[in-house]
mmCIF file of C-alpha atoms in Angstrom:
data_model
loop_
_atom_site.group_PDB
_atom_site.id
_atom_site.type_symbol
_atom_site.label_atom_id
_atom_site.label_comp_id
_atom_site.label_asym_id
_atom_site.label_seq_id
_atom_site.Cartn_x
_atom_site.Cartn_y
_atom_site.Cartn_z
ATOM 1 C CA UNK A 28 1.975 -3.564 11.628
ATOM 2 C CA UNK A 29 5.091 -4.580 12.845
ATOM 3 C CA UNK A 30 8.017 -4.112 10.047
ATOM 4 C CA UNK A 31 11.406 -2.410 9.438
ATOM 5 C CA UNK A 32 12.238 0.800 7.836
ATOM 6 C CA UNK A 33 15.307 0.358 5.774
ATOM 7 C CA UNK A 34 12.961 -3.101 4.172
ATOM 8 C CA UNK A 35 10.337 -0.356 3.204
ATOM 9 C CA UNK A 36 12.358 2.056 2.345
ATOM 10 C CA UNK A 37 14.590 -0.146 0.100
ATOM 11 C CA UNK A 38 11.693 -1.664 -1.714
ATOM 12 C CA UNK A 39 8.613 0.339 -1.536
ATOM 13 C CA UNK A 40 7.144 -2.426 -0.454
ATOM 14 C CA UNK A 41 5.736 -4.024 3.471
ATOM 15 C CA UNK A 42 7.818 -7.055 3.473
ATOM 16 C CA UNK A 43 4.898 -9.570 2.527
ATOM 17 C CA UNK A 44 6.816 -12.442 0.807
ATOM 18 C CA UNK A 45 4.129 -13.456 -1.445
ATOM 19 C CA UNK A 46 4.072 -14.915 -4.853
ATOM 20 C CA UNK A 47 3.101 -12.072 -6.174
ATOM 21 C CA UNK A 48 5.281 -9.223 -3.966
ATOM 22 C CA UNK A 49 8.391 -11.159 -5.229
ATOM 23 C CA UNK A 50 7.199 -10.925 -8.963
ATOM 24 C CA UNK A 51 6.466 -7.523 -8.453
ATOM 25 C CA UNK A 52 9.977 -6.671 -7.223
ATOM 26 C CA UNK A 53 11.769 -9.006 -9.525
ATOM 27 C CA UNK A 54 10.131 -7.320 -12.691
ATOM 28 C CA UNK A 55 10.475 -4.067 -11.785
ATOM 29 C CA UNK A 56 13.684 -4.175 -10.975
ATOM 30 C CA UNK A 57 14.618 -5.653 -14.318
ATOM 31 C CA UNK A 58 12.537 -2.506 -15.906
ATOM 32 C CA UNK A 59 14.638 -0.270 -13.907
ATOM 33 C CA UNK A 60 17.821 -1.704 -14.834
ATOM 34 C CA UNK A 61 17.078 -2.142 -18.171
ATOM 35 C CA UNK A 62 16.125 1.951 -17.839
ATOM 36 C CA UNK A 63 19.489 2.616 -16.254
ATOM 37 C CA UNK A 64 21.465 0.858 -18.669
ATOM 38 C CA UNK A 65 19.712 2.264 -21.985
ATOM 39 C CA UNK A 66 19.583 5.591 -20.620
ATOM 40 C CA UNK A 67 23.131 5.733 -19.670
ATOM 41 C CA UNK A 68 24.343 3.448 -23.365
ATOM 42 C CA UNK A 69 22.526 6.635 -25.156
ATOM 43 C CA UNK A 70 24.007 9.065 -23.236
ATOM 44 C CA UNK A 71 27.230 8.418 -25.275
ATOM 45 C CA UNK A 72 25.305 7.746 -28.967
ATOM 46 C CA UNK A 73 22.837 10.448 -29.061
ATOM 47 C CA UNK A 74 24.961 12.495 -31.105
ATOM 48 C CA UNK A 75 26.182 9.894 -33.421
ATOM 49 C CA UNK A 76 22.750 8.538 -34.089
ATOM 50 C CA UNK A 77 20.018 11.085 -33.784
ATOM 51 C CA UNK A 78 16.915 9.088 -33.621
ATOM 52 C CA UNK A 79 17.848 7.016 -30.590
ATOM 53 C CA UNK A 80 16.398 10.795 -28.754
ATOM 54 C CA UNK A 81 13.213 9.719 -29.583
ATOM 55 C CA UNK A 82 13.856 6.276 -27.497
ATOM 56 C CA UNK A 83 15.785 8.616 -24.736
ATOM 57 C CA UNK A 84 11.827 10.770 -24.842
ATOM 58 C CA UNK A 85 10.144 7.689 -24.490
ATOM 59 C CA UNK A 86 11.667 5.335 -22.271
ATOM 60 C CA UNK A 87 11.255 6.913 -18.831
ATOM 61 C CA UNK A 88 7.245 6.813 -19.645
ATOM 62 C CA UNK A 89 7.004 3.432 -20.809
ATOM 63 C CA UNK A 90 9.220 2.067 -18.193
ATOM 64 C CA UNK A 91 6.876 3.497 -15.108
ATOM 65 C CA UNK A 92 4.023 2.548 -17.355
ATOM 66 C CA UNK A 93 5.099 -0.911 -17.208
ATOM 67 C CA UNK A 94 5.939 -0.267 -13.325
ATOM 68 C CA UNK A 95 2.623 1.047 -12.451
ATOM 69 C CA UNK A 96 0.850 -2.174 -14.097
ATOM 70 C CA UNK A 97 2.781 -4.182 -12.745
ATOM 71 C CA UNK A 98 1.922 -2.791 -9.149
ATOM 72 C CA UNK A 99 -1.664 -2.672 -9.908
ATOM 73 C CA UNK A 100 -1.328 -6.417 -10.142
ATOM 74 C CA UNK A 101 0.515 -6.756 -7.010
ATOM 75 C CA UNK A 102 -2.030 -4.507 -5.455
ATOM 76 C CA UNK A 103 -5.331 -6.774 -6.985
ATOM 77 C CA UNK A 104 -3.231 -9.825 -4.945
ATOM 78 C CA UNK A 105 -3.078 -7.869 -1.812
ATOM 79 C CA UNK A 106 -5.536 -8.577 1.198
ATOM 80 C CA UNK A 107 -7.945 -6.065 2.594
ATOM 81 C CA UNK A 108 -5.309 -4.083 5.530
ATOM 82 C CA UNK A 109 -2.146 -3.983 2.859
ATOM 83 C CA UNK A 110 -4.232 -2.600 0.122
ATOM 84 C CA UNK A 111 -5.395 -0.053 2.467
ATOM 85 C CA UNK A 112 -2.194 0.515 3.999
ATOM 86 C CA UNK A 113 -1.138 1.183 0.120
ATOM 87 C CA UNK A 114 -4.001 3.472 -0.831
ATOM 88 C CA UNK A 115 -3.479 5.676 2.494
ATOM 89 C CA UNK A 116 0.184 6.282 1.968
ATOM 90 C CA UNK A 117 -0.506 6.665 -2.170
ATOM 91 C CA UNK A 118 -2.846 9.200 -0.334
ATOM 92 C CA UNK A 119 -0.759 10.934 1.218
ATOM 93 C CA UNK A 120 2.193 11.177 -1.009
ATOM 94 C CA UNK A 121 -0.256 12.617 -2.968
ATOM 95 C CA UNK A 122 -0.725 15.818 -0.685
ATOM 96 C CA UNK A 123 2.782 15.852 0.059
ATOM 97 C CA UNK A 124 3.475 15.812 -3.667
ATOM 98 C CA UNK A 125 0.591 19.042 -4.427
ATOM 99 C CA UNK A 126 2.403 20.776 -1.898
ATOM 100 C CA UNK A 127 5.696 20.341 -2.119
ATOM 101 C CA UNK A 128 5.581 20.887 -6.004
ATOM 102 C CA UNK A 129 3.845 24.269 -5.025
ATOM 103 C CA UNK A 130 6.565 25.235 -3.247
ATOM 104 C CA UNK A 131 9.059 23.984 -5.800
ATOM 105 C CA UNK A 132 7.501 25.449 -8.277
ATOM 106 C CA UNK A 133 7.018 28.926 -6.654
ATOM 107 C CA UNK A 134 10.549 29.377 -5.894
ATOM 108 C CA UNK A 135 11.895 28.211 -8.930
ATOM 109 C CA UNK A 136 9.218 30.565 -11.326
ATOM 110 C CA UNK A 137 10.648 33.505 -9.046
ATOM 111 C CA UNK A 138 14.117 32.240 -9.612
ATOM 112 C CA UNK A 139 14.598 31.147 -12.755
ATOM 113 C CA UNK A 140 14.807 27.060 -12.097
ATOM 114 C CA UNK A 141 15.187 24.955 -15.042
ATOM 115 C CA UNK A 142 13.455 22.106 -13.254
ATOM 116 C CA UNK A 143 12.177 19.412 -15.056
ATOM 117 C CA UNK A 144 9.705 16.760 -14.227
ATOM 118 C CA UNK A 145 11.978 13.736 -14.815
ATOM 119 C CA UNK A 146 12.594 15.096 -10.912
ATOM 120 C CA UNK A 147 9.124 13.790 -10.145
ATOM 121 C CA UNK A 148 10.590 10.614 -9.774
ATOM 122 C CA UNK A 149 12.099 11.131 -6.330
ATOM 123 C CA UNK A 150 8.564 11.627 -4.714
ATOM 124 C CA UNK A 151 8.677 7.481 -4.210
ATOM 125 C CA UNK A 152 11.290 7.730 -1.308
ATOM 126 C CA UNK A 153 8.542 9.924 0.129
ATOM 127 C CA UNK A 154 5.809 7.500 -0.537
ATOM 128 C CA UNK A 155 8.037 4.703 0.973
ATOM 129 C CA UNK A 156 8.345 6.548 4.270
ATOM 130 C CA UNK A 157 4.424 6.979 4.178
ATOM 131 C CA UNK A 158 3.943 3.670 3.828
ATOM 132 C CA UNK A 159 6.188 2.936 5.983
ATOM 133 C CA UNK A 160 4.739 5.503 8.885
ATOM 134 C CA UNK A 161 0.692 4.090 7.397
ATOM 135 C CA UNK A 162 1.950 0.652 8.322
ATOM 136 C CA UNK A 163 2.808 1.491 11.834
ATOM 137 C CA UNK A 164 -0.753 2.350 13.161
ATOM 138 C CA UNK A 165 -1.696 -1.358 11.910
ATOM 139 C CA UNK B 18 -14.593 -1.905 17.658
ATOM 140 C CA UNK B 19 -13.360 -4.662 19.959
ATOM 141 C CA UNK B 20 -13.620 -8.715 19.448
ATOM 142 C CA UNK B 21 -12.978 -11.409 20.729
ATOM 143 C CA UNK B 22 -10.938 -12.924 17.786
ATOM 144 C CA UNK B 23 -8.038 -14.049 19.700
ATOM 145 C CA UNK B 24 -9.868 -15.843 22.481
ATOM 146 C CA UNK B 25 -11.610 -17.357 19.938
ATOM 147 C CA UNK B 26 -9.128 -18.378 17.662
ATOM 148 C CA UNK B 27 -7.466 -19.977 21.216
ATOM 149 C CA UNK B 28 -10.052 -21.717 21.662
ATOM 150 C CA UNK B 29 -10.154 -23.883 18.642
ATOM 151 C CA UNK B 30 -6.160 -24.074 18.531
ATOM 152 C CA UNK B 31 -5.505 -22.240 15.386
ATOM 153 C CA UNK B 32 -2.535 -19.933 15.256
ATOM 154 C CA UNK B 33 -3.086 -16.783 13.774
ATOM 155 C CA UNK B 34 -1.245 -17.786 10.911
ATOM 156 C CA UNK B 35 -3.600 -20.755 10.185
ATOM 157 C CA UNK B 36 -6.118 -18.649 10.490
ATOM 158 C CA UNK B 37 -4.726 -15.999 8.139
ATOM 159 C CA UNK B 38 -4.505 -19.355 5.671
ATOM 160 C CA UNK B 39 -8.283 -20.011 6.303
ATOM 161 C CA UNK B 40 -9.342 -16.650 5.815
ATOM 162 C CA UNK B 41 -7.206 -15.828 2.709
ATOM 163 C CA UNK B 42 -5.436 -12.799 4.300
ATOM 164 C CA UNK B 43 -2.330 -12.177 5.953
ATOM 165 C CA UNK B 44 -1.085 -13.119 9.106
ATOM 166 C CA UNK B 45 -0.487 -9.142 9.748
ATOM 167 C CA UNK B 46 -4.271 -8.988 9.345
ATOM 168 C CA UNK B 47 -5.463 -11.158 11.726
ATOM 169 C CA UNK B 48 -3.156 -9.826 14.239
ATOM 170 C CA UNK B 49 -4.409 -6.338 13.392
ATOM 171 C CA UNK B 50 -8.029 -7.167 13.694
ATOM 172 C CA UNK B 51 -7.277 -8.965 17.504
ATOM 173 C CA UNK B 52 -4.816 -5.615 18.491
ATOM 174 C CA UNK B 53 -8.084 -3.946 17.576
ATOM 175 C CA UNK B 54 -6.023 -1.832 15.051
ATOM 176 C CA UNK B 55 -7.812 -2.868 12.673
ATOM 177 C CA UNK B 56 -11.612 -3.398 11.617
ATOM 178 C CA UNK B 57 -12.582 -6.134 8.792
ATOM 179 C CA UNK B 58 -14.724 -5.444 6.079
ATOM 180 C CA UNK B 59 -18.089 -6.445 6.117
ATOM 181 C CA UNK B 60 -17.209 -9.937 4.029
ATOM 182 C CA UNK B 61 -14.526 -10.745 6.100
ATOM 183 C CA UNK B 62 -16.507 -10.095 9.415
ATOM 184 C CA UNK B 63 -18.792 -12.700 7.963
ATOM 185 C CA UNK B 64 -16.129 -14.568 6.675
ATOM 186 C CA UNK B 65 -14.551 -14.814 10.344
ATOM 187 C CA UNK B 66 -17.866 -15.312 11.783
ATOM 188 C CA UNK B 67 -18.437 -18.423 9.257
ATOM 189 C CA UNK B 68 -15.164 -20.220 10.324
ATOM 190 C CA UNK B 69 -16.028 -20.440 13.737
ATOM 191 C CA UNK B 70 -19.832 -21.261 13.084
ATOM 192 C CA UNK B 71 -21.434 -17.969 14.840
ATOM 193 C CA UNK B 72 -22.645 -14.969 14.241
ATOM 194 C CA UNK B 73 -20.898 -11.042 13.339
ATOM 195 C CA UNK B 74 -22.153 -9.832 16.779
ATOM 196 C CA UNK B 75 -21.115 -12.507 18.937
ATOM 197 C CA UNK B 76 -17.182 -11.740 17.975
ATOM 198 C CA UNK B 77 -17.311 -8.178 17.409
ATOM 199 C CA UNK B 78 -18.581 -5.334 19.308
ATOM 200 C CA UNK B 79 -19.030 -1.905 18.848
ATOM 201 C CA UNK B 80 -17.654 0.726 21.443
ATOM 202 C CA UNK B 81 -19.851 3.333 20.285
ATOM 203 C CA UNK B 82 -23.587 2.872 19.070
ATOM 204 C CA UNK B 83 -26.237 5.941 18.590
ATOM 205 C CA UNK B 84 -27.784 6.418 21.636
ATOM 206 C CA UNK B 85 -32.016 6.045 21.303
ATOM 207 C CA UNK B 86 -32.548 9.519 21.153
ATOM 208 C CA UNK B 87 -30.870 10.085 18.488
ATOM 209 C CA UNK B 88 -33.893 8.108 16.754
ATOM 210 C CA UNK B 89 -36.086 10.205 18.300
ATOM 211 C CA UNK B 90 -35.034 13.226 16.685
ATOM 212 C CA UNK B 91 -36.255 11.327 13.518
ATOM 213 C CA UNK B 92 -39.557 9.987 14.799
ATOM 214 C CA UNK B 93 -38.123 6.680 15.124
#
């Protein structure tokens, strides 16, 4: 499947301009800004007001929760080839997760890392470039 | 597994997205399944084979099949 890196790699996504791609991207974006912006407004206020922690504990879940339905409805519009193309490089972000979080957390039990797993998060540049690397053998 | 999608699909006049619109797929699909990169489903083969009014095995066929003997070995 012919398409460009820096458009998969930007969006997590192959570059199909459906309906349902663009709502996808459009809603999730929102959620992520909305993230960004709360995140960063109770930076500043969580000493002033202590129960906005419990929104600061909260948020990152419910915002990926809301991502992750939202792409299982993008994914239930897909055809056949981009759902599998999907799946395969979910797939293997999954290895590359399990072993890379092996590694991580080896080195970082032996040296005294105080790693948390908000740092999950930056596994989806590595899914992008699997699904970017799936799509080329379509 | 080769086909003959893209003769086919020539022959009646369709570009691939049209056929992509028939089919309810992507044009990326259909391009995939005549690069031979790709091989449909089992509803879609019939699905393809429907829209041009023949059957599975007259568009697609398979490069590698069980040789007889290998029925043999089960008393087939």
């Amino acid at each position: 499947m012919n398409t460009s890196f820096m458009k998969v790699f930007g969006s997590g996504m192959l570059g199909d301009a459906t309906a349902a791609s663009r709502r996808y991207q459009r809603r999730s974006m929102w959620a992520a800004a909305l993230f960004a912006v709360v995140m960063f407004g109770l930076g500043g206020i969580k000493q002033e007001i202590p129960a906005s922690k419990y929104v600061a504990a909260l948020m990152p879940g419910f915002v990926f929760l809301y991502i992750c339905m939202e792409f299982r409805r993008y994914m239930a519009s897909m055809d056949e080839m981009l759902r599998r193309i999907h799946l395969e490089s979910i797939a293997w972000t999954y290895l590359t997760a399990l072993v890379l979080a092996m590694f991580v957390g080896g080195i970082g039990a032996v040296l005294h890392w105080n790693t948390s797993p908000i740092w999950f998060v930056v596994i989806e540049p590595v899914r992008a470039a699997w699904l970017y690397a799936t799509a080329r053998r379509y | 597994m080769m086909n003959d999608l893209r003769e086919l699909r020539a022959r009646y006049g369709l570009s691939q997205a049209q056929l992509a619109e028939i089919l309810e797929v992507s044009r990326q699909t259909v391009n995939a399944i005549e690069t031979d990169r790709y091989d449909p489903s089992l509803p879609l083969a019939f699905k393809i084979a429907a829209v041009f009014g023949t059957t599975i095995e007259n568009i697609f066929h398979a490069t590698e099949l069980p040789a007889p003997a290998i029925l043999e070995r089960y008393g087939k």
